[in-house]
Amino acid sequence: SLPPLSIQTHTVRLHGHHLDMYNMLFDSASSAFFALDEHGGAAVMRRYSSVLECILRLRQTCCSSRGVPQQRMERARQVMRFMEEKRRLQEGGAEENCTKLLNQ
């Protein structure tokens, strides 16, 4: 039989570079999640391993920024640039340009 469930909560205060990294990862993961969610819950479920990877990277950032590969941080920056461009195009009323951007 399994041992009794034990839950421990630790509050971690991030500062400086760690906080910036955490926020970048969190914001990019949130943007990607909500973009997938717009296509229905099935789209999110097909990408559940990506969601789990985002949670892992956030946890790694809480321990040490060295645990997060530089390539992963660059992908987070790319997602944020993409979402900013999408938002800018939508606000400008350029619906067809936004569709082209999404299909790249």
CSV table of C-alpha atoms in Angstrom, one decimal:
chain,number,residue,atom,x,y,z
A,1,SER,CA,0.0,0.0,0.0
A,2,LEU,CA,1.0,3.6,-0.5
A,3,PRO,CA,2.2,5.8,2.3
A,4,PRO,CA,-0.2,8.6,3.4
A,5,LEU,CA,-0.3,11.7,1.2
A,6,SER,CA,1.9,14.5,2.4
A,7,ILE,CA,1.7,18.0,0.9
A,8,GLN,CA,4.3,20.6,1.6
A,9,THR,CA,4.1,24.2,0.3
A,10,HIS,CA,7.2,26.3,0.0
A,11,THR,CA,7.0,30.0,-0.9
A,12,VAL,CA,9.9,31.1,-3.1
A,13,ARG,CA,10.6,34.8,-3.6
A,14,LEU,CA,12.4,35.4,-6.9
A,15,HIS,CA,14.4,38.5,-7.6
A,16,GLY,CA,16.3,40.0,-10.5
A,17,HIS,CA,17.3,37.6,-13.3
A,18,HIS,CA,15.4,34.7,-11.8
A,19,LEU,CA,12.1,36.7,-11.6
A,20,ASP,CA,12.6,37.9,-15.2
A,21,MET,CA,13.2,34.4,-16.5
A,22,TYR,CA,10.2,33.1,-14.5
A,23,ASN,CA,7.9,35.8,-15.9
A,24,MET,CA,9.1,35.2,-19.5
A,25,LEU,CA,8.5,31.5,-19.2
A,26,PHE,CA,5.1,32.0,-17.5
A,27,ASP,CA,3.9,34.6,-19.9
A,28,SER,CA,4.9,32.6,-23.0
A,29,ALA,CA,3.4,29.4,-21.6
A,30,SER,CA,0.2,31.3,-20.8
A,31,SER,CA,0.0,32.8,-24.2
A,32,ALA,CA,0.6,29.5,-25.9
A,33,PHE,CA,-2.0,27.7,-23.7
A,34,PHE,CA,-4.7,30.3,-24.4
A,35,ALA,CA,-3.9,30.3,-28.1
A,36,LEU,CA,-4.4,26.5,-28.1
A,37,ASP,CA,-7.5,26.8,-25.9
A,38,GLU,CA,-9.1,29.1,-28.5
A,39,HIS,CA,-9.2,26.0,-30.7
A,40,GLY,CA,-11.0,23.9,-28.1
A,41,GLY,CA,-9.9,21.7,-25.2
A,42,ALA,CA,-8.9,18.9,-27.6
A,43,ALA,CA,-6.0,21.0,-28.9
A,44,VAL,CA,-4.7,21.5,-25.4
A,45,MET,CA,-5.0,17.8,-24.7
A,46,ARG,CA,-3.1,16.9,-27.8
A,47,ARG,CA,-0.2,19.0,-26.5
A,48,TYR,CA,-0.3,17.9,-22.9
A,49,SER,CA,3.4,17.0,-22.9
A,50,SER,CA,4.2,20.7,-23.9
A,51,VAL,CA,2.1,21.9,-21.0
A,52,LEU,CA,4.0,19.6,-18.6
A,53,GLU,CA,7.3,20.8,-20.0
A,54,CYS,CA,6.3,24.4,-19.3
A,55,ILE,CA,5.5,23.5,-15.7
A,56,LEU,CA,8.8,21.7,-15.4
A,57,ARG,CA,10.7,24.8,-16.6
A,58,LEU,CA,8.9,27.1,-14.2
A,59,ARG,CA,9.8,24.8,-11.3
A,60,GLN,CA,13.4,24.6,-12.5
A,61,THR,CA,13.6,28.4,-12.6
A,62,CYS,CA,12.5,28.5,-8.9
A,63,CYS,CA,15.5,26.4,-8.0
A,64,SER,CA,18.2,27.8,-10.4
A,65,SER,CA,18.2,29.6,-13.7
A,66,ARG,CA,21.0,27.3,-14.9
A,67,GLY,CA,18.5,24.5,-15.1
A,68,VAL,CA,16.6,26.1,-18.0
A,69,PRO,CA,18.4,25.7,-21.4
A,70,GLN,CA,19.1,28.9,-23.3
A,71,GLN,CA,17.3,27.5,-26.3
A,72,ARG,CA,14.1,27.2,-24.2
A,73,MET,CA,14.4,30.9,-23.1
A,74,GLU,CA,14.9,31.9,-26.8
A,75,ARG,CA,11.7,30.0,-27.7
A,76,ALA,CA,9.9,31.8,-24.9
A,77,ARG,CA,11.1,35.1,-26.4
A,78,GLN,CA,9.9,34.1,-29.8
A,79,VAL,CA,6.5,33.2,-28.6
A,80,MET,CA,6.2,36.5,-26.9
A,81,ARG,CA,7.3,38.4,-30.0
A,82,PHE,CA,4.8,36.3,-32.1
A,83,MET,CA,1.9,37.0,-29.7
A,84,GLU,CA,2.8,40.8,-29.6
A,85,GLU,CA,2.8,40.9,-33.4
A,86,LYS,CA,-0.5,39.0,-33.5
A,87,ARG,CA,-2.0,41.4,-31.1
A,88,ARG,CA,-0.7,44.4,-33.0
A,89,LEU,CA,-2.1,43.1,-36.3
A,90,GLN,CA,-5.5,42.4,-34.7
A,91,GLU,CA,-5.7,45.9,-33.2
A,92,GLY,CA,-4.9,47.4,-36.6
A,93,GLY,CA,-7.8,45.5,-38.1
A,94,ALA,CA,-5.5,43.5,-40.4
A,95,GLU,CA,-7.3,40.2,-40.0
A,96,GLU,CA,-5.9,38.6,-43.1
A,97,ASN,CA,-2.3,39.6,-42.1
A,98,CYS,CA,-3.0,38.0,-38.7
A,99,THR,CA,-4.2,34.8,-40.4
A,100,LYS,CA,-1.0,34.7,-42.5
A,101,LEU,CA,1.2,35.2,-39.4
A,102,LEU,CA,-0.6,32.3,-37.6
A,103,ASN,CA,-0.1,30.0,-40.6
A,104,GLN,CA,3.7,30.6,-40.9
